[in-house]
Tab-separated table of C-alpha atoms in Angstrom:
chain	number	residue	atom	x	y	z
A	1	MET	CA	-8.971	7.515	37.490
A	2	ALA	CA	-7.822	4.039	36.492
A	3	PRO	CA	-5.827	4.056	33.107
A	4	LEU	CA	-7.465	2.677	30.088
A	5	LYS	CA	-7.549	-1.420	30.321
A	6	VAL	CA	-6.891	-2.851	27.044
A	7	LEU	CA	-6.861	-6.392	25.456
A	8	ILE	CA	-5.363	-7.012	22.173
A	9	VAL	CA	-6.043	-10.392	20.426
A	10	GLY	CA	-3.279	-11.300	18.095
A	11	GLY	CA	0.512	-10.861	17.894
A	12	GLY	CA	1.303	-10.654	14.456
A	13	VAL	CA	1.853	-6.823	13.110
A	14	ALA	CA	-0.997	-4.900	13.988
A	15	GLY	CA	-1.588	-5.808	17.435
A	16	PRO	CA	2.043	-5.426	18.768
A	17	ALA	CA	1.707	-1.580	16.889
A	18	LEU	CA	-1.437	-0.952	18.604
A	19	ALA	CA	0.485	-2.062	22.178
A	20	PHE	CA	2.816	0.407	21.106
A	21	TRP	CA	0.943	3.663	20.485
A	22	LEU	CA	-1.665	2.909	23.001
A	23	SER	CA	1.386	2.109	25.675
A	24	ARG	CA	2.223	5.883	25.017
A	25	ILE	CA	-0.741	7.038	26.397
A	26	GLY	CA	-0.850	5.414	29.953
A	27	ALA	CA	-3.037	2.469	28.934
A	28	ASN	CA	-2.779	-0.975	30.503
A	29	ILE	CA	-2.332	-3.738	27.760
A	30	THR	CA	-2.481	-7.311	27.825
A	31	LEU	CA	-1.444	-8.717	24.369
A	32	ILE	CA	-2.196	-12.202	23.852
A	33	GLU	CA	-0.800	-14.771	21.251
A	34	ARG	CA	-2.013	-17.851	20.783
A	35	SER	CA	1.296	-19.954	20.084
A	36	GLN	CA	3.537	-21.050	22.147
A	37	GLN	CA	5.946	-18.270	21.764
A	38	MET	CA	6.369	-14.782	19.454
A	39	ARG	CA	5.528	-15.950	15.763
A	40	ALA	CA	8.266	-14.847	14.484
A	41	SER	CA	8.223	-16.573	11.297
A	42	GLY	CA	6.638	-16.121	7.651
A	43	GLN	CA	8.375	-14.861	4.619
A	44	GLN	CA	9.338	-11.389	3.184
A	45	VAL	CA	6.919	-8.588	3.631
A	46	ASP	CA	7.274	-4.942	2.815
A	47	ILE	CA	6.511	-1.340	3.878
A	48	ARG	CA	4.847	0.408	0.988
A	49	ALA	CA	3.003	3.929	0.277
A	50	GLN	CA	1.717	5.796	3.402
A	51	GLY	CA	3.527	2.820	5.723
A	52	VAL	CA	6.958	4.438	5.286
A	53	ALA	CA	5.943	7.413	6.743
A	54	MET	CA	3.997	5.631	9.564
A	55	MET	CA	7.295	3.450	10.271
A	56	LYS	CA	9.490	7.034	10.464
A	57	LYS	CA	6.709	7.996	12.830
A	58	MET	CA	7.340	5.160	14.924
A	59	GLY	CA	11.074	5.432	15.382
A	60	ILE	CA	11.649	2.196	13.527
A	61	GLU	CA	13.260	3.097	10.269
A	62	ALA	CA	16.382	2.302	11.328
A	63	ALA	CA	15.956	-1.067	12.352
A	64	VAL	CA	13.907	-2.219	9.379
A	65	ARG	CA	16.913	-0.998	7.326
A	66	ALA	CA	19.206	-2.784	9.511
A	67	ALA	CA	17.215	-6.076	8.965
A	68	CYS	CA	15.796	-5.668	5.590
A	69	VAL	CA	16.467	-7.926	2.733
A	70	HIS	CA	18.764	-6.666	0.258
A	71	GLU	CA	16.841	-7.827	-2.963
A	72	PRO	CA	18.185	-5.679	-6.241
A	73	GLY	CA	14.683	-6.430	-7.897
A	74	ALA	CA	12.244	-8.533	-9.561
A	75	GLN	CA	12.420	-10.754	-12.736
A	76	ILE	CA	9.941	-13.043	-14.865
A	77	ILE	CA	11.788	-15.818	-16.601
A	78	ASP	CA	10.499	-18.515	-19.144
A	79	LEU	CA	10.862	-22.174	-18.685
A	80	LYS	CA	14.620	-22.408	-19.560
A	81	GLY	CA	15.323	-20.225	-16.678
A	82	ARG	CA	15.876	-17.004	-19.421
A	83	ALA	CA	15.168	-13.408	-17.707
A	84	HIS	CA	12.430	-11.794	-20.124
A	85	ALA	CA	12.417	-8.892	-18.060
A	86	PHE	CA	13.955	-7.159	-14.793
A	87	PHE	CA	12.364	-4.502	-12.179
A	88	PRO	CA	15.082	-3.087	-10.226
A	89	ALA	CA	14.297	-2.107	-6.792
A	90	THR	CA	14.217	1.753	-5.763
A	91	GLN	CA	17.241	1.919	-3.312
A	92	THR	CA	17.650	5.578	-2.882
A	93	GLY	CA	15.131	6.465	-0.131
A	94	THR	CA	13.126	8.928	-2.696
A	95	GLY	CA	11.003	8.831	-5.557
A	96	LYS	CA	8.514	5.812	-6.563
A	97	GLN	CA	8.746	2.026	-5.206
A	98	SER	CA	9.167	-0.735	-7.812
A	99	PHE	CA	7.839	-4.382	-7.578
A	100	THR	CA	10.339	-5.175	-4.837
A	101	SER	CA	9.881	-2.571	-2.036
A	102	GLU	CA	12.743	-0.568	-0.632
A	103	TYR	CA	11.629	-1.852	2.713
A	104	GLU	CA	11.525	-5.711	2.030
A	105	ILE	CA	12.037	-7.377	5.539
A	106	MET	CA	11.135	-10.636	6.535
A	107	ARG	CA	7.899	-11.077	8.325
A	108	GLY	CA	9.625	-12.460	11.795
A	109	ASP	CA	11.965	-9.817	11.618
A	110	LEU	CA	9.167	-6.983	11.599
A	111	VAL	CA	7.547	-8.860	14.581
A	112	ARG	CA	10.949	-8.623	16.597
A	113	ILE	CA	10.983	-5.238	16.114
A	114	LEU	CA	7.347	-4.277	17.038
A	115	TYR	CA	7.354	-6.402	20.096
A	116	LYS	CA	10.845	-4.728	21.208
A	117	LEU	CA	8.982	-1.335	21.335
A	118	THR	CA	6.994	-2.347	24.223
A	119	GLU	CA	9.594	-5.235	26.117
A	120	GLY	CA	10.159	-3.924	29.538
A	121	ARG	CA	7.334	-1.524	29.566
A	122	PRO	CA	5.406	-2.111	33.163
A	123	ASN	CA	1.883	-1.337	31.213
A	124	VAL	CA	2.278	-3.628	28.775
A	125	GLN	CA	1.931	-7.551	29.367
A	126	HIS	CA	2.702	-10.429	26.679
A	127	LEU	CA	0.919	-13.433	27.071
A	128	PHE	CA	1.624	-16.820	24.651
A	129	ASN	CA	-0.274	-19.743	24.848
A	130	THR	CA	-3.550	-17.444	25.737
A	131	THR	CA	-6.727	-17.625	23.669
A	132	VAL	CA	-10.218	-16.072	24.336
A	133	ASP	CA	-12.817	-18.505	24.903
A	134	SER	CA	-16.010	-15.930	24.811
A	135	PHE	CA	-16.630	-12.571	25.716
A	136	THR	CA	-19.811	-10.365	26.484
A	137	GLN	CA	-20.192	-6.641	26.781
A	138	ASP	CA	-22.222	-4.346	29.269
A	139	ASP	CA	-24.314	-2.048	26.994
A	140	GLU	CA	-22.926	1.011	25.254
A	141	SER	CA	-24.746	3.518	27.354
A	142	ASP	CA	-23.235	2.492	30.478
A	143	PRO	CA	-20.486	4.946	31.024
A	144	ASN	CA	-18.400	2.534	33.182
A	145	GLY	CA	-19.214	-0.680	31.149
A	146	LYS	CA	-16.836	-3.440	30.494
A	147	VAL	CA	-16.147	-6.201	28.290
A	148	HIS	CA	-16.193	-9.430	30.302
A	149	VAL	CA	-13.669	-11.930	28.953
A	150	SER	CA	-13.531	-15.436	29.584
A	151	PHE	CA	-10.057	-17.363	28.299
A	152	ARG	CA	-9.545	-20.895	27.488
A	153	ASP	CA	-7.660	-21.641	30.480
A	154	GLY	CA	-10.989	-20.442	32.580
A	155	ARG	CA	-9.654	-17.176	33.939
A	156	LYS	CA	-12.071	-14.105	33.563
A	157	GLU	CA	-10.610	-10.832	33.414
A	158	ASP	CA	-12.767	-7.103	32.515
A	159	PHE	CA	-11.489	-4.572	29.834
A	160	ASP	CA	-12.393	-1.171	28.771
A	161	LEU	CA	-11.575	-2.168	24.984
A	162	VAL	CA	-11.043	-5.541	23.266
A	163	VAL	CA	-9.023	-5.583	19.947
A	164	GLY	CA	-9.277	-8.592	17.391
A	165	ALA	CA	-6.045	-8.431	15.393
A	166	ASP	CA	-6.267	-11.988	14.924
A	167	GLY	CA	-6.282	-12.441	11.270
A	168	ALA	CA	-8.512	-13.268	8.281
A	169	GLY	CA	-10.020	-15.929	10.276
A	170	SER	CA	-10.183	-13.910	13.397
A	171	LYS	CA	-12.324	-15.790	16.310
A	172	THR	CA	-12.454	-12.153	18.118
A	173	ARG	CA	-14.970	-11.154	14.772
A	174	ARG	CA	-16.627	-14.386	15.249
A	175	ILE	CA	-17.320	-13.739	18.861
A	176	MET	CA	-18.191	-9.870	18.062
A	177	LEU	CA	-20.684	-10.225	15.328
A	178	GLY	CA	-22.576	-13.168	16.481
A	179	PRO	CA	-23.085	-16.738	15.090
A	180	ASP	CA	-25.913	-15.243	12.581
A	181	ALA	CA	-23.414	-12.698	11.127
A	182	PRO	CA	-22.736	-14.077	7.326
A	183	GLU	CA	-19.286	-15.203	6.574
A	184	PRO	CA	-17.236	-12.193	5.574
A	185	ARG	CA	-14.285	-14.268	3.837
A	186	HIS	CA	-14.594	-13.821	0.301
A	187	PRO	CA	-12.543	-16.349	-1.963
A	188	LEU	CA	-10.789	-15.080	-5.278
A	189	GLY	CA	-10.040	-18.520	-6.660
A	190	GLY	CA	-6.717	-20.037	-5.817
A	191	TYR	CA	-3.905	-20.335	-3.620
A	192	ILE	CA	-0.643	-18.803	-2.485
A	193	GLY	CA	2.241	-21.016	-0.871
A	194	TYR	CA	5.514	-21.019	0.167
A	195	PHE	CA	8.282	-22.837	1.894
A	196	SER	CA	12.041	-22.707	2.184
A	197	ILE	CA	14.750	-25.233	0.824
A	198	ARG	CA	18.518	-25.507	1.044
A	199	SER	CA	19.660	-22.883	-1.418
A	200	THR	CA	22.479	-23.479	-4.273
A	201	PRO	CA	25.261	-20.844	-5.942
A	202	ALA	CA	23.146	-20.684	-9.096
A	203	ASP	CA	19.863	-19.573	-6.869
A	204	SER	CA	19.219	-15.802	-7.725
A	205	ASP	CA	19.169	-13.235	-5.156
A	206	ARG	CA	16.292	-11.573	-7.297
A	207	ALA	CA	12.787	-12.372	-7.214
A	208	THR	CA	12.292	-14.557	-9.495
A	209	PHE	CA	8.988	-15.626	-11.350
A	210	CYS	CA	8.039	-18.237	-13.710
A	211	PRO	CA	4.904	-19.058	-15.398
A	212	LEU	CA	4.017	-22.301	-16.117
A	213	PRO	CA	2.008	-23.854	-18.786
A	214	GLY	CA	-1.013	-25.932	-17.872
A	215	PRO	CA	-4.307	-27.497	-19.151
A	216	ARG	CA	-6.535	-26.786	-15.749
A	217	VAL	CA	-5.501	-23.894	-13.886
A	218	ALA	CA	-2.995	-20.945	-13.993
A	219	ARG	CA	0.531	-21.707	-12.041
A	220	ILE	CA	3.562	-19.514	-11.262
A	221	ILE	CA	6.721	-20.865	-9.465
A	222	GLY	CA	9.054	-18.536	-7.546
A	223	THR	CA	12.189	-17.550	-5.422
A	224	ARG	CA	13.219	-15.260	-3.090
A	225	LYS	CA	16.479	-15.443	-1.012
A	226	ASP	CA	17.048	-13.227	2.221
A	227	CYS	CA	19.760	-14.880	3.428
A	228	PRO	CA	22.896	-17.113	1.849
A	229	GLU	CA	21.670	-20.489	3.225
A	230	LEU	CA	18.198	-20.705	2.219
A	231	THR	CA	15.787	-20.101	-0.755
A	232	ARG	CA	12.139	-19.627	-0.575
A	233	VAL	CA	9.716	-21.192	-3.187
A	234	TYR	CA	6.419	-19.370	-3.942
A	235	MET	CA	3.785	-21.173	-5.505
A	236	ILE	CA	0.894	-19.274	-7.007
A	237	LEU	CA	-2.118	-21.417	-8.263
A	238	LEU	CA	-4.959	-19.319	-9.929
A	239	GLY	CA	-8.064	-21.551	-10.242
A	240	LYS	CA	-9.771	-24.272	-8.526
A	241	ASP	CA	-7.795	-27.308	-7.735
A	242	PRO	CA	-10.040	-30.291	-5.233
A	243	ALA	CA	-6.861	-31.851	-4.065
A	244	ILE	CA	-5.476	-28.190	-2.693
A	245	ASP	CA	-8.469	-27.699	-1.342
A	246	ALA	CA	-9.033	-30.688	0.468
A	247	ALA	CA	-5.637	-30.637	1.801
A	248	TYR	CA	-6.116	-27.115	2.972
A	249	LYS	CA	-9.153	-28.069	5.046
A	250	SER	CA	-7.374	-30.987	6.493
A	251	GLY	CA	-4.921	-28.651	7.855
A	252	ASP	CA	-2.523	-31.886	7.842
A	253	LEU	CA	1.091	-31.221	6.523
A	254	ALA	CA	1.839	-34.230	4.643
A	255	GLU	CA	-1.022	-33.965	2.655
A	256	LEU	CA	-0.526	-30.363	2.069
A	257	LYS	CA	3.041	-31.136	0.813
A	258	LYS	CA	1.688	-33.772	-1.477
A	259	ALA	CA	-0.780	-31.984	-3.169
A	260	TRP	CA	1.600	-28.866	-3.805
A	261	ALA	CA	4.069	-31.264	-4.953
A	262	ASP	CA	1.658	-33.025	-7.348
A	263	MET	CA	0.285	-30.067	-8.494
A	264	TYR	CA	4.053	-28.465	-9.679
A	265	GLN	CA	6.138	-31.906	-10.075
A	266	GLY	CA	7.168	-32.000	-14.026
A	267	GLY	CA	6.011	-28.112	-14.506
A	268	GLY	CA	9.483	-27.023	-15.878
A	269	TRP	CA	12.541	-24.888	-15.006
A	270	GLU	CA	13.507	-26.069	-11.164
A	271	CYS	CA	10.140	-27.169	-10.349
A	272	ASP	CA	11.281	-31.012	-10.174
A	273	ARG	CA	14.032	-30.047	-7.856
A	274	PHE	CA	11.791	-27.720	-5.482
A	275	MET	CA	9.377	-30.528	-5.682
A	276	ASP	CA	11.603	-33.116	-4.609
A	277	ALA	CA	12.627	-31.024	-1.302
A	278	LEU	CA	9.045	-29.997	-0.535
A	279	ARG	CA	8.536	-33.810	-0.477
A	280	HIS	CA	11.315	-34.667	1.673
A	281	ALA	CA	13.746	-31.746	2.987
A	282	SER	CA	13.372	-30.961	6.841
A	283	GLU	CA	13.451	-26.901	5.568
A	284	ALA	CA	10.539	-27.266	3.779
A	285	ASP	CA	8.751	-28.203	6.980
A	286	ASP	CA	7.631	-24.645	7.254
A	287	LEU	CA	5.195	-24.739	4.215
A	288	TYR	CA	2.562	-22.397	4.386
A	289	CYS	CA	-0.373	-21.561	2.075
A	290	SER	CA	-3.190	-19.477	2.194
A	291	PRO	CA	-6.524	-19.257	-0.191
A	292	PHE	CA	-6.627	-15.914	-2.155
A	293	GLU	CA	-9.401	-14.044	-0.403
A	294	GLU	CA	-10.691	-10.841	1.007
A	295	VAL	CA	-12.542	-9.759	4.381
A	296	ARG	CA	-15.309	-7.764	3.514
A	297	LEU	CA	-17.411	-6.418	6.410
A	298	PRO	CA	-20.314	-4.377	5.828
A	299	GLU	CA	-20.143	-0.392	6.650
A	300	GLY	CA	-20.077	0.102	10.431
A	301	SER	CA	-18.971	-3.490	11.308
A	302	TRP	CA	-15.529	-3.588	11.837
A	303	SER	CA	-16.683	-2.304	15.473
A	304	LYS	CA	-19.287	-3.163	18.050
A	305	GLY	CA	-19.372	-1.121	21.003
A	306	ARG	CA	-16.268	-1.974	22.932
A	307	ALA	CA	-14.726	-4.758	20.765
A	308	VAL	CA	-12.991	-3.474	17.390
A	309	LEU	CA	-11.058	-5.180	14.612
A	310	ILE	CA	-7.881	-4.128	12.954
A	311	GLY	CA	-5.589	-5.886	10.241
A	312	ASP	CA	-6.297	-8.699	8.472
A	313	ALA	CA	-9.050	-9.421	10.833
A	314	ALA	CA	-11.344	-6.406	9.361
A	315	HIS	CA	-10.076	-6.014	5.950
A	316	CYS	CA	-7.725	-8.683	4.568
A	317	GLN	CA	-6.796	-9.355	0.995
A	318	THR	CA	-4.607	-12.065	0.748
A	319	ALA	CA	-1.119	-10.934	-1.131
A	320	GLY	CA	-2.577	-7.352	-1.649
A	321	GLY	CA	0.884	-5.906	-1.315
A	322	LEU	CA	-0.263	-3.514	1.606
A	323	GLY	CA	-0.904	-6.004	4.597
A	324	SER	CA	1.763	-5.185	6.327
A	325	THR	CA	1.537	-1.416	5.473
A	326	TRP	CA	-2.298	-1.188	6.404
A	327	GLY	CA	-1.531	-3.504	9.832
A	328	LEU	CA	0.675	-0.502	10.810
A	329	ILE	CA	-1.429	2.133	9.694
A	330	GLY	CA	-4.743	0.837	11.349
A	331	ALA	CA	-3.295	0.303	14.623
A	332	TYR	CA	-2.284	3.828	14.437
A	333	VAL	CA	-5.658	5.361	13.309
A	334	LEU	CA	-7.285	3.397	15.735
A	335	ALA	CA	-4.792	4.704	18.684
A	336	GLY	CA	-4.706	8.118	17.449
A	337	GLU	CA	-8.730	8.467	17.910
A	338	ILE	CA	-8.820	7.083	20.876
A	339	ALA	CA	-6.032	9.110	22.337
A	340	THR	CA	-7.884	12.373	21.157
A	341	LEU	CA	-11.065	11.431	23.026
A	342	TYR	CA	-9.469	9.935	26.123
A	343	GLU	CA	-7.210	12.836	26.437
A	344	LYS	CA	-10.355	14.980	26.478
A	345	ASP	CA	-12.031	13.181	29.435
A	346	LYS	CA	-10.554	9.860	30.902
A	347	SER	CA	-13.487	9.867	33.104
A	348	LEU	CA	-15.902	8.444	30.505
A	349	PRO	CA	-13.303	5.305	28.572
A	350	THR	CA	-16.725	3.674	27.155
A	351	ALA	CA	-17.609	7.027	25.440
A	352	ALA	CA	-14.051	7.336	24.215
A	353	VAL	CA	-13.597	3.554	22.991
A	354	VAL	CA	-16.637	3.186	21.317
A	355	GLN	CA	-16.649	6.754	19.350
A	356	ALA	CA	-12.936	6.332	18.581
A	357	ALA	CA	-13.758	2.561	17.095
A	358	ARG	CA	-16.448	4.497	14.726
A	359	THR	CA	-14.706	7.300	13.700
A	360	TYR	CA	-11.416	4.792	13.004
A	361	GLU	CA	-13.403	2.799	10.577
A	362	GLU	CA	-15.090	6.000	8.681
A	363	LYS	CA	-11.285	7.309	8.754
A	364	PHE	CA	-9.532	4.536	7.154
A	365	ARG	CA	-11.955	1.889	5.692
A	366	PRO	CA	-11.915	4.073	2.267
A	367	ALA	CA	-7.879	3.600	2.112
A	368	ALA	CA	-7.669	-0.100	3.382
A	369	THR	CA	-10.327	-1.498	0.964
A	370	ALA	CA	-9.657	0.988	-1.897
A	371	THR	CA	-8.715	-2.414	-4.119
A	372	HIS	CA	-11.406	-4.639	-2.346
A	373	GLY	CA	-14.223	-6.141	-5.080
A	374	GLY	CA	-12.054	-5.658	-8.275
A	375	SER	CA	-10.529	-9.316	-8.130
A	376	GLU	CA	-13.365	-11.526	-8.969
A	377	GLY	CA	-12.342	-13.826	-11.532
A	378	PHE	CA	-8.882	-12.458	-11.584
A	379	SER	CA	-7.253	-15.813	-11.984
A	380	HIS	CA	-8.916	-15.896	-15.926
A	381	LEU	CA	-6.149	-13.160	-16.538
A	382	PHE	CA	-3.307	-15.404	-16.285
A	383	PRO	CA	-2.446	-17.349	-18.901
A	384	ARG	CA	-2.036	-21.345	-18.929
A	385	SER	CA	-1.533	-22.003	-22.723
A	386	SER	CA	2.511	-21.583	-24.164
A	387	ILE	CA	1.466	-18.857	-26.362
A	388	GLY	CA	-0.432	-16.895	-23.691
A	389	ILE	CA	2.793	-16.840	-21.659
A	390	TRP	CA	4.678	-16.015	-24.616
A	391	ILE	CA	2.575	-12.885	-24.632
A	392	LEU	CA	2.543	-12.208	-21.157
A	393	LEU	CA	6.777	-12.515	-21.480
A	394	LEU	CA	6.588	-10.212	-23.981
A	395	LEU	CA	4.320	-7.362	-22.223
A	396	ALA	CA	6.468	-7.842	-19.311
A	397	ARG	CA	9.746	-6.826	-21.362
A	398	LEU	CA	8.302	-3.830	-22.910
A	399	ALA	CA	6.995	-2.710	-19.574
A	400	ALA	CA	10.816	-3.441	-17.919
A	401	TYR	CA	12.209	-1.344	-21.229
A	402	PHE	CA	9.788	1.574	-21.135
A	403	ARG	CA	10.287	1.737	-16.812
A	404	ILE	CA	6.480	1.555	-16.360
A	405	ASP	CA	7.142	0.473	-12.768
A	406	GLN	CA	9.323	3.496	-11.919
A	407	LYS	CA	7.051	5.643	-13.800
A	408	PHE	CA	3.914	4.695	-12.065
A	409	GLY	CA	5.414	3.515	-8.695
A	410	MET	CA	3.648	0.425	-6.657
A	411	PHE	CA	0.689	2.007	-4.596
A	412	GLY	CA	2.631	4.948	-3.187
A	413	ASP	CA	1.300	7.746	-5.544
A	414	THR	CA	-2.371	5.562	-6.280
A	415	TRP	CA	-4.029	6.564	-2.943
A	416	GLU	CA	-5.018	10.313	-1.969
A	417	TRP	CA	-5.743	9.282	1.132
A	418	PRO	CA	-3.900	11.482	3.743
A	419	LEU	CA	-2.440	10.109	6.835
A	420	PRO	CA	-4.320	11.460	9.871
A	421	GLU	CA	-1.989	13.582	12.626
A	422	TYR	CA	-2.814	13.017	16.170
A	423	PRO	CA	-2.002	15.590	18.448
A	424	ALA	CA	-2.488	13.738	21.439
A	425	LEU	CA	-0.362	10.846	20.437
A	426	GLU	CA	2.791	12.653	19.494
A	427	ARG	CA	2.602	14.743	22.876
A	428	ALA	CA	2.589	11.205	24.641
A	429	GLN	CA	5.505	10.221	22.369
A	430	THR	CA	7.397	13.202	23.407
A	431	GLU	CA	6.626	12.963	27.078
A	432	ASP	CA	7.468	9.019	26.983
């Protein structure tokens, strides 16, 4: 019986994680990425909550720890650079995680670790500069049905399963749901942007955030430092700004730089230094920005037949703190459901993937969307006036003094959702 044949679209976190698990059950995997090479770029991400147990299951804890950013914690400062609150990271391997996770890692390092899990495996093929143009499916009732995929370069190939792991703007999702499906991306108001600059000795190794006063929108400027040479600048804009909106829609780097620099120039603290670098320094060419948004799909629409969505394509929440964690876990749950059914009867791949995709959503949706829908108008909660910022700093100081972050943690104890166990995957891992 021919092994399961799977196409995974997207080489971020969720896609390579799924390739790892499905390769263990003997599936033939084609993992495609539209970029010319591995997208090992991006800023700091973290692994939290059930993601820690997931990382250990995958056997990558040592690699993640070796690549971790050694950030001592997070601080909130005022316009003169004075720290008002400091929340230290938990570094003991036990207990609740603070605002800085015990497992802070650059996105690119995490992607490289995940790719290495399947490098050299004869049943996993990594293809770059490759995109899907369209696909169609045979009827679900056909036990030998396939997904018929047309690639942008003109090639055509059939698969038992197509997985969209291609982010919040997923093209796979658009093809799967059809042209008449409502737009699932819901704006929450505002943007987050980040870029790199040359560091100075005065740049803190703490995650540092400074709220800025302004008449129209709430603004926060921040820094994180993962290496001695560079400081990463974070810009959080809460509210609507026509110039940023237009620049983002244009996709033009120069226009984006100008819009962000105009918004933050003269804002206080180190804003002028940061914005000068954004306008003129080559290091800032890695500027990336994204609107705050959620992907909200109706129940039952994470999959359609032999096509299924994972990661941000299914349930994105921009800067929600759990994107990488849910990317790892969603891949595991989908693979576990497939492995469980496929192990029982390898002669019916369609039945296995169709039912597994549905069960994956039923099990994982409650966790992945637990915080969805509660962020409408959240930009109004952040102060724009000097007195509002003074109150925010006072509250932050009290929270730090009473160790609120240590008492309640971040995410780890807020879900009662249990990480499923899949003996079929465990057996495959043992036999590998």
